[in-house]
Amino acid sequence: MNVLVVGHGAREHVIGEALVRGGAKLYAYMSFKNAGLDELSDHRVKIDDETNFKYIIEYCKEKHIDFVVVGPEKPLCVGIVDALESNGFPCVGPKIEAAQIEGSKVFMRNLLDKYKIHSNVKGKVFRSMDGVEEYIDREGEENLVVKPEGLTGGKGVKVFGDHLHSKKEMLDYCESLASQRRRFLLEEKMEGEEFTLQTFVDGKTVLGSPLVQDHKRAYEGDEGPNTGGMGSYSMANHLLPFITKEDVDQALKDMRDVIRAIKAETGVEYKGFLYGQFMKTASGNKLIEFNARLGDPEAMNILPILQTNFVEICQAIINGYLDKLQIDYEKKATVCKYLAPEGYPKSPKDNQPININQERLKKIGAKYYYASADKRDDKIFTTTSRAMGILGIAESLEKAEQIAERGVGCIEGNLFHRKDVGTLALLQKRIDHIDSLLNK
Ligand code: AMP
Ligand code: GLY
């Protein structure tokens, strides 16, 4: 099987690894050279714009590609799957209409409203400043978050109390979006603990995977600006200590309902990965966002412990027989820590060399995935986004965290990471938080 991965990050690196493990002959198309994909594919890589469909189609024809796995949201939201499939190349990823579940927060909230999806939250869409102040006065600024329409790499949402500290700051942010003619949402602010549920979808069947918790904030103790995610963990029992099996079942039901709603609304069957980010609150599980792809870093928490052949899963997604498949995972905990360039996300230092002690990483047993790190002349350099994901896998969270932390010590460069990701201390804080919200 000749399989092409589109995308340049750590999510695509781990997807490529799972495909090769499943027996695929890997090809990679990406905007700059990911050293991991370069190696896994035996240098069968093409470097170009990930939304230039003409080039991607030409590359697929030239290499006789059997199917394509699209990693990132950007090409999905502008129709890469439509373009490739109409040229005869099947894809793991949703078509453009279905991908709007991530591409447009307005589409997503309207869909959840219309189809009365259980975990929906209250919000209102604005196109200008008309009615914004009245809405803020009615709801109270302390109860709101502001979300710009469109893709923001996880960095556009501003939450009162965290990023916005007064009604004026909220109005100013709304004004800046309105002046760029961007639509935005004012949404009910929720309090609780977040969890990620990643699923495989073939149009009808939706299969879940181990729960993961990401860390959106840049600095330890959940301080600082939002990022694409600074690290993530999963537990050996595939749940989180503060999330019950019933919570997961409810979340999965909502994801199945959303897949049906997308079909009813657009006529398009959703195929690919669907990522649900939920928050457990005092009044139940609430939906924060859907992504039309696997999570980054969260893909690194599920694919390396996958026991079922990933190539087979991709084929089942494409051909619609996921219901015939049983997907298994090792009963292990995982901790992924992201190394980001100093200054990330506000003023990241790019073009800085990164040195990787591969031998020591191997000895420690840590896995490592290249993210937005550019390979040039056999050297690795930072770009303006997260650079490398270091992963520990073990029987317990504690051990997985130690492996990841020791692995981080094998990477040299102008980089920083969150030491607290995956620690028992932070986990206890999450448990106490939920207990206090639920008045236990
Ligand atoms: P998003 O880009 O939608 O993933 O949002 C980024 C982060 O903002 C989420 O991970 C949450 O931590 C936070 N967030 C988003 N929506 C809300 C909300 N309605 N209430 C509280 N926090 C939110
Ligand atoms: N880790 C969050 C995301 O992939 O969107």
Coordinates of C-alpha atoms and ligand atoms in Angstrom, one line a residue:
M1 CA 0.0 0.0 0.0
N2 CA 1.4 3.4 -1.0
V3 CA 0.0 5.8 1.6
L4 CA 0.6 9.6 1.6
V5 CA 0.5 11.7 4.8
V6 CA -0.2 15.4 4.3
G7 CA 1.2 17.7 7.1
H8 CA 4.5 18.5 8.7
G9 CA 4.0 18.2 12.5
A10 CA 4.3 15.8 15.4
R11 CA 0.7 14.5 14.7
E12 CA 1.7 13.6 11.2
H13 CA 5.0 12.1 12.4
V14 CA 3.1 9.8 14.8
I15 CA 0.4 9.0 12.0
G16 CA 3.3 8.1 9.7
E17 CA 4.8 5.8 12.3
A18 CA 1.5 4.0 12.9
L19 CA 1.1 3.6 9.1
V20 CA 4.6 2.1 8.7
R21 CA 4.0 -0.2 11.6
G22 CA 0.8 -1.3 9.8
G23 CA 2.8 -2.2 6.7
A24 CA 2.3 0.9 4.5
K25 CA 4.9 2.2 2.2
L26 CA 4.9 5.8 3.4
Y27 CA 5.1 9.0 1.4
A28 CA 4.9 12.5 2.9
Y29 CA 3.8 15.8 1.6
M30 CA 4.6 18.8 3.8
S31 CA 5.4 22.5 3.9
F32 CA 8.8 21.9 5.4
K33 CA 10.9 18.8 6.1
N34 CA 9.8 16.9 9.2
A35 CA 12.9 14.8 10.0
G36 CA 10.8 11.9 11.4
L37 CA 8.6 11.6 8.3
D38 CA 11.7 12.0 6.1
E39 CA 13.3 9.0 7.9
L40 CA 10.1 6.8 8.1
S41 CA 9.4 7.3 4.4
D42 CA 13.0 6.7 3.3
H43 CA 13.1 10.3 2.0
R44 CA 10.0 9.8 -0.1
V45 CA 8.9 13.4 0.7
K46 CA 7.7 16.4 -1.2
I47 CA 8.0 19.8 0.3
D48 CA 5.4 22.3 -0.8
D49 CA 2.3 24.2 0.3
E50 CA -0.1 21.9 2.1
T51 CA -3.1 23.6 0.5
N52 CA -1.8 23.4 -3.1
F53 CA -4.1 20.6 -4.2
K54 CA -2.8 20.7 -7.8
Y55 CA 0.7 19.7 -6.6
I56 CA -0.7 17.1 -4.2
I57 CA -2.8 15.4 -6.9
E58 CA 0.2 15.4 -9.3
Y59 CA 2.3 13.8 -6.5
C60 CA -0.4 11.2 -5.8
K61 CA -0.5 10.3 -9.5
E62 CA 3.2 10.1 -9.9
K63 CA 3.6 7.8 -6.8
H64 CA 0.5 5.7 -7.4
I65 CA -0.9 6.5 -4.0
D66 CA -3.5 4.1 -2.7
F67 CA -4.9 6.5 -0.1
V68 CA -4.1 9.7 1.7
V69 CA -4.3 10.6 5.4
V70 CA -4.7 14.3 6.0
G71 CA -3.3 15.5 9.3
P72 CA -4.0 19.2 9.8
E73 CA -7.2 21.2 9.7
K74 CA -6.1 23.8 7.2
P75 CA -6.2 21.7 4.1
L76 CA -9.3 19.9 5.3
C77 CA -11.2 23.1 5.8
V78 CA -10.5 24.3 2.3
G79 CA -11.5 21.1 0.6
I80 CA -8.4 18.9 0.1
V81 CA -10.5 15.7 0.4
D82 CA -13.0 16.9 -2.3
A83 CA -10.1 17.6 -4.6
L84 CA -8.3 14.4 -4.0
E85 CA -11.3 12.1 -4.1
S86 CA -12.6 13.6 -7.3
N87 CA -9.3 12.6 -8.8
G88 CA -9.6 9.1 -7.6
F89 CA -7.5 9.2 -4.4
P90 CA -9.5 8.1 -1.3
C91 CA -8.8 10.0 1.9
V92 CA -9.0 9.6 5.6
G93 CA -10.5 13.0 6.4
P94 CA -13.8 14.8 6.0
K95 CA -15.0 16.7 2.9
I96 CA -15.1 20.5 3.1
E97 CA -18.8 20.8 4.2
A98 CA -18.3 18.3 7.0
A99 CA -14.9 19.9 8.0
Q100 CA -16.7 23.1 8.8
I101 CA -17.5 21.5 12.2
E102 CA -13.9 22.7 13.0
G103 CA -13.5 25.5 10.3
S104 CA -16.5 27.5 11.5
K105 CA -17.4 27.9 15.1
V106 CA -20.6 29.6 13.9
F107 CA -21.6 26.5 11.8
M108 CA -20.7 24.3 14.8
R109 CA -22.8 26.2 17.3
N110 CA -25.8 26.6 14.9
L111 CA -25.7 22.9 14.2
L112 CA -25.6 22.0 17.9
D113 CA -28.5 24.4 18.5
K114 CA -30.6 23.2 15.7
Y115 CA -30.1 19.5 16.4
K116 CA -30.4 20.0 20.2
I117 CA -27.1 18.3 21.0
H118 CA -27.0 17.6 24.7
S119 CA -23.6 19.2 25.6
N120 CA -24.2 22.4 23.7
V121 CA -23.7 25.7 25.6
K122 CA -25.4 29.1 25.3
G123 CA -23.9 31.6 22.9
K124 CA -24.6 34.3 20.3
V125 CA -22.9 35.1 17.0
F126 CA -22.1 38.7 16.1
R127 CA -21.0 40.2 12.8
S128 CA -20.4 43.7 14.1
M129 CA -20.6 45.6 17.4
D130 CA -24.4 45.8 17.0
G131 CA -25.9 44.4 20.2
V132 CA -22.6 43.3 21.7
E133 CA -22.6 45.7 24.7
E134 CA -26.3 44.9 25.4
Y135 CA -25.5 41.2 25.4
I136 CA -22.5 41.6 27.7
D137 CA -24.6 43.8 30.1
R138 CA -27.4 41.2 30.1
E139 CA -25.2 38.1 30.6
G140 CA -22.4 39.8 32.7
E141 CA -18.9 40.0 31.3
E142 CA -17.6 37.6 34.0
N143 CA -19.8 34.9 32.5
L144 CA -18.5 35.1 29.0
V145 CA -15.7 34.1 26.6
V146 CA -15.0 35.6 23.1
K147 CA -14.3 33.3 20.2
P148 CA -13.3 34.5 16.7
E149 CA -14.8 32.7 13.8
G150 CA -12.4 30.6 11.7
L151 CA -9.2 28.7 12.5
T152 CA -6.9 30.3 15.1
G153 CA -4.5 27.4 16.0
G154 CA -6.2 27.3 19.5
K155 CA -5.0 30.9 20.2
G156 CA -8.0 33.0 19.4
V157 CA -10.3 32.3 22.4
K158 CA -10.3 34.8 25.2
V159 CA -11.8 33.9 28.6
F160 CA -13.0 36.5 31.1
G161 CA -10.8 36.4 34.2
D162 CA -8.0 34.7 32.4
H163 CA -7.3 36.8 29.3
L164 CA -9.9 39.6 29.7
H165 CA -10.2 41.4 32.9
S166 CA -12.9 44.0 32.4
K167 CA -15.9 44.8 30.3
K168 CA -13.7 47.4 28.4
E169 CA -11.1 44.7 27.6
M170 CA -13.9 42.4 26.3
L171 CA -15.4 45.2 24.2
D172 CA -11.9 46.1 22.8
Y173 CA -11.3 42.5 21.8
C174 CA -14.7 42.3 20.1
E175 CA -14.0 45.7 18.4
S176 CA -10.7 44.4 17.0
L177 CA -12.4 41.4 15.6
A178 CA -15.3 43.4 14.2
S179 CA -12.9 45.8 12.5
Q180 CA -11.2 42.9 10.8
R181 CA -14.7 42.0 9.6
R182 CA -14.5 38.7 11.4
R183 CA -17.6 37.1 12.9
F184 CA -17.3 36.2 16.6
L185 CA -19.2 34.4 19.3
L186 CA -19.9 35.5 22.8
E187 CA -20.3 32.2 24.7
E188 CA -21.2 31.1 28.2
K189 CA -18.0 30.8 30.3
M190 CA -17.8 27.3 31.8
E191 CA -15.8 26.1 34.7
G192 CA -14.6 22.5 35.0
E193 CA -12.0 20.1 33.7
E194 CA -11.4 19.4 30.1
F195 CA -11.0 16.1 28.4
T196 CA -10.3 15.1 24.8
L197 CA -12.2 12.2 23.1
Q198 CA -10.7 11.3 19.7
T199 CA -12.8 9.0 17.4
F200 CA -12.6 7.1 14.2
V201 CA -15.6 7.7 11.9
D202 CA -16.7 6.0 8.7
G203 CA -19.8 8.0 8.0
K204 CA -22.0 5.9 10.4
T205 CA -19.9 4.1 13.0
V206 CA -18.0 6.2 15.6
L207 CA -15.4 4.4 17.6
G208 CA -13.8 6.1 20.6
S209 CA -10.2 5.9 21.9
P210 CA -8.5 6.4 25.3
L211 CA -9.3 9.7 26.9
V212 CA -6.6 12.4 27.0
Q213 CA -6.2 15.7 28.8
D214 CA -4.3 18.4 27.0
H215 CA -2.7 21.5 28.6
K216 CA -3.6 24.6 26.6
R217 CA -1.8 27.2 28.7
A218 CA 1.8 28.1 28.0
Y219 CA 3.2 28.0 31.5
E220 CA 3.2 25.8 34.6
G221 CA 0.2 25.9 36.9
D222 CA -2.0 26.6 33.8
E223 CA -0.8 30.2 33.6
G224 CA -0.2 32.3 30.5
P225 CA -1.6 32.5 27.0
N226 CA -3.4 29.7 25.2
T227 CA -1.2 27.6 22.9
G228 CA -1.8 24.7 20.5
G229 CA -1.2 22.5 23.6
M230 CA 1.9 22.1 25.7
G231 CA 1.5 18.4 26.6
S232 CA -1.0 15.7 27.4
Y233 CA -1.5 12.5 29.3
S234 CA -3.6 9.4 29.3
M235 CA -4.1 6.7 32.0
A236 CA -3.6 3.0 31.8
N237 CA -7.4 2.3 32.2
H238 CA -8.1 4.7 29.2
L239 CA -10.2 7.0 31.4
L240 CA -9.3 10.0 33.6
P241 CA -9.7 9.9 37.4
F242 CA -12.2 12.7 37.3
I243 CA -14.2 11.4 34.3
T244 CA -16.5 8.4 34.6
K245 CA -17.5 5.8 32.1
E246 CA -20.9 7.5 32.0
D247 CA -19.3 10.8 31.0
V248 CA -17.5 9.1 28.1
D249 CA -20.7 7.3 27.0
Q250 CA -22.5 10.7 27.0
A251 CA -19.7 12.3 25.0
L252 CA -19.7 9.5 22.5
K253 CA -23.4 9.7 22.1
D254 CA -23.1 13.4 21.4
M255 CA -20.5 12.7 18.8
R256 CA -22.7 10.2 17.1
D257 CA -25.6 12.7 17.1
V258 CA -23.3 15.3 15.6
I259 CA -22.2 12.9 12.8
R260 CA -25.9 12.4 12.0
A261 CA -26.6 16.1 12.2
I262 CA -23.8 16.9 9.7
K263 CA -25.3 14.4 7.3
A264 CA -28.8 15.8 7.7
E265 CA -27.6 19.3 7.3
T266 CA -25.1 19.1 4.5
G267 CA -25.9 15.7 2.9
V268 CA -22.3 14.8 3.4
E269 CA -21.1 11.7 5.3
Y270 CA -18.4 12.5 7.8
K271 CA -15.4 10.3 7.4
G272 CA -12.0 10.5 9.1
F273 CA -11.1 11.5 12.7
L274 CA -13.5 13.5 14.9
Y275 CA -12.0 15.1 17.9
G276 CA -14.3 16.2 20.7
Q277 CA -13.1 18.6 23.4
F278 CA -15.4 18.5 26.4
M279 CA -15.5 20.2 29.8
K280 CA -17.0 18.4 32.8
T281 CA -18.8 21.0 34.8
A282 CA -21.2 21.1 37.8
S283 CA -24.1 21.1 35.3
G284 CA -22.8 18.2 33.1
N285 CA -20.4 17.7 30.2
K286 CA -20.2 20.7 27.8
L287 CA -18.8 20.8 24.4
I288 CA -15.9 23.2 23.9
E289 CA -15.1 22.4 20.3
F290 CA -14.9 19.8 17.6
N291 CA -11.9 19.2 15.4
A292 CA -12.0 17.5 12.1
R293 CA -8.7 15.7 12.7
L294 CA -6.7 14.1 15.5
G295 CA -5.4 16.3 18.2
D296 CA -1.8 17.6 18.5
P297 CA -0.4 16.5 21.0
E298 CA -3.3 14.1 21.7
A299 CA -2.6 11.8 18.7
M300 CA 0.7 11.0 20.4
N301 CA -1.2 9.6 23.4
I302 CA -3.3 7.1 21.4
L303 CA -1.5 5.9 18.2
P304 CA 1.7 4.6 19.8
I305 CA -0.4 2.3 22.1
L306 CA -2.7 1.2 19.4
Q307 CA -2.7 -2.6 19.0
T308 CA -5.0 -2.8 15.9
N309 CA -3.4 -2.3 12.5
F310 CA -3.7 1.4 11.7
V311 CA -3.7 0.8 7.9
E312 CA -6.7 -1.5 8.4
I313 CA -8.5 1.2 10.5
C314 CA -7.9 3.8 7.7
Q315 CA -9.2 1.3 5.1
A316 CA -12.3 0.7 7.2
I317 CA -12.9 4.4 7.5
I318 CA -12.6 4.8 3.8
N319 CA -14.7 1.8 2.9
G320 CA -17.3 2.1 5.7
Y321 CA -16.8 -1.1 7.7
L322 CA -15.6 0.2 11.0
D323 CA -18.5 -1.7 12.6
K324 CA -16.6 -4.9 11.8
L325 CA -13.5 -3.8 13.6
Q326 CA -12.5 -4.1 17.2
I327 CA -9.9 -1.4 18.1
D328 CA -7.6 -2.3 21.0
Y329 CA -5.0 -0.3 22.9
E330 CA -2.3 -1.4 25.3
K331 CA -3.3 -0.8 28.9
K332 CA -0.6 1.8 29.5
A333 CA -0.3 5.4 30.6
T334 CA 1.2 8.0 28.3
V335 CA 2.7 11.4 28.9
C336 CA 3.6 13.8 26.1
K337 CA 5.6 16.9 26.8
Y338 CA 6.0 19.5 24.1
L339 CA 9.2 21.6 23.8
A340 CA 8.4 25.0 22.3
P341 CA 10.8 27.7 21.2
E342 CA 11.5 30.4 23.8
G343 CA 8.9 33.1 23.5
Y344 CA 6.2 30.8 22.1
P345 CA 3.3 31.6 21.5
K346 CA 3.7 35.4 21.5
S347 CA 7.2 36.0 20.1
P348 CA 8.8 32.6 19.4
K349 CA 12.5 32.5 18.4
D350 CA 12.8 30.7 15.1
N351 CA 15.9 29.5 13.3
Q352 CA 17.5 28.2 16.5
P353 CA 19.4 25.0 16.3
I354 CA 18.1 21.9 18.2
N355 CA 20.4 19.1 19.2
I356 CA 18.9 15.7 19.9
N357 CA 20.8 13.0 21.9
Q358 CA 19.1 10.0 20.2
E359 CA 21.2 7.4 21.9
R360 CA 20.2 8.7 25.4
L361 CA 16.6 9.0 24.4
K362 CA 16.7 5.3 23.3
K363 CA 18.3 4.3 26.6
I364 CA 15.7 6.1 28.6
G365 CA 13.0 4.6 26.4
A366 CA 11.4 7.9 25.5
K367 CA 9.8 8.4 22.1
Y368 CA 10.2 11.6 20.3
Y369 CA 8.3 13.3 17.5
Y370 CA 9.3 16.2 15.4
A371 CA 6.8 19.0 15.3
S372 CA 7.4 22.4 13.7
A373 CA 11.1 21.7 13.4
D374 CA 12.7 22.2 10.1
K375 CA 15.4 19.8 8.8
R376 CA 18.0 21.6 6.7
D377 CA 21.3 20.0 5.7
D378 CA 20.9 17.3 8.4
K379 CA 20.4 19.9 11.1
I380 CA 17.2 20.7 12.9
F381 CA 16.0 24.3 13.5
T382 CA 13.0 25.8 15.4
T383 CA 10.2 27.6 13.5
T384 CA 7.6 29.8 15.2
S385 CA 5.6 26.9 16.6
R386 CA 6.0 23.9 18.9
A387 CA 9.2 22.1 18.2
M388 CA 9.2 18.5 19.5
G389 CA 7.0 16.2 21.4
I390 CA 8.6 13.8 23.9
L391 CA 6.6 10.8 24.9
G392 CA 6.8 8.4 27.9
I393 CA 4.8 5.2 27.9
A394 CA 4.6 3.0 31.0
E395 CA 2.3 0.9 33.3
S396 CA 1.7 4.0 35.5
L397 CA 1.3 7.7 34.9
E398 CA 4.2 8.4 37.3
K399 CA 6.6 6.2 35.4
A400 CA 5.4 7.6 32.0
E401 CA 6.0 11.1 33.3
Q402 CA 9.5 10.3 34.5
I403 CA 10.4 8.9 31.1
A404 CA 9.0 11.9 29.3
E405 CA 10.8 14.3 31.6
R406 CA 14.1 12.5 31.3
G407 CA 13.6 12.4 27.6
V408 CA 13.2 16.2 27.5
G409 CA 16.6 16.4 29.1
C410 CA 18.1 14.9 25.9
I411 CA 17.1 17.8 23.7
E412 CA 19.2 20.9 23.6
G413 CA 18.2 24.3 22.3
N414 CA 16.5 27.6 23.1
L415 CA 13.3 25.7 24.1
F416 CA 11.0 25.5 27.1
H417 CA 8.5 23.0 28.4
R418 CA 6.0 22.5 31.2
K419 CA 7.5 20.2 33.9
D420 CA 4.1 19.8 35.5
V421 CA 2.4 18.0 32.6
G422 CA 1.5 14.5 33.7
T423 CA 2.6 14.9 37.3
L424 CA 0.6 13.3 40.1
A425 CA 0.5 16.8 41.8
L426 CA -1.2 18.3 38.8
L427 CA -3.5 15.4 38.5
Q428 CA -4.6 15.7 42.2
K429 CA -5.3 19.4 41.5
R430 CA -7.6 18.4 38.7
I431 CA -9.4 15.8 40.9
D432 CA -9.8 18.3 43.8
H433 CA -11.1 20.9 41.3
I434 CA -13.9 18.6 40.1
D435 CA -14.6 17.5 43.7
S436 CA -15.1 21.1 44.8
L437 CA -17.3 21.8 41.8
L438 CA -19.5 18.8 42.5
N439 CA -19.4 19.6 46.2
K440 CA -18.1 16.2 47.1
Ligands
AMP1 P1 -10.7 26.4 21.7 O1 -9.9 27.1 20.7 O2 -12.2 26.4 21.4 O3 -10.2 25.0 21.9 O4 -10.6 27.0 23.1 C1 -9.3 27.1 23.7 C2 -9.4 27.0 25.2 O5 -10.2 28.1 25.7 C3 -10.1 25.8 25.6 O6 -9.3 24.7 25.7 C4 -10.7 26.2 27.0 O7 -9.6 26.1 28.0 C5 -11.0 27.6 26.8 N1 -12.4 27.8 26.5 C6 -13.0 27.7 25.3 N2 -14.4 27.9 25.4 C7 -14.6 28.1 26.7 C8 -15.8 28.4 27.4 N3 -17.0 28.5 26.8 N4 -15.7 28.5 28.8 C9 -14.5 28.4 29.4 N5 -13.3 28.2 28.7 C10 -13.4 28.0 27.4
GLY2 N1 -4.5 20.0 21.3 C1 -5.5 20.7 20.7 C2 -5.8 20.5 19.3 O1 -5.2 19.6 18.6 O2 -6.6 21.3 18.8

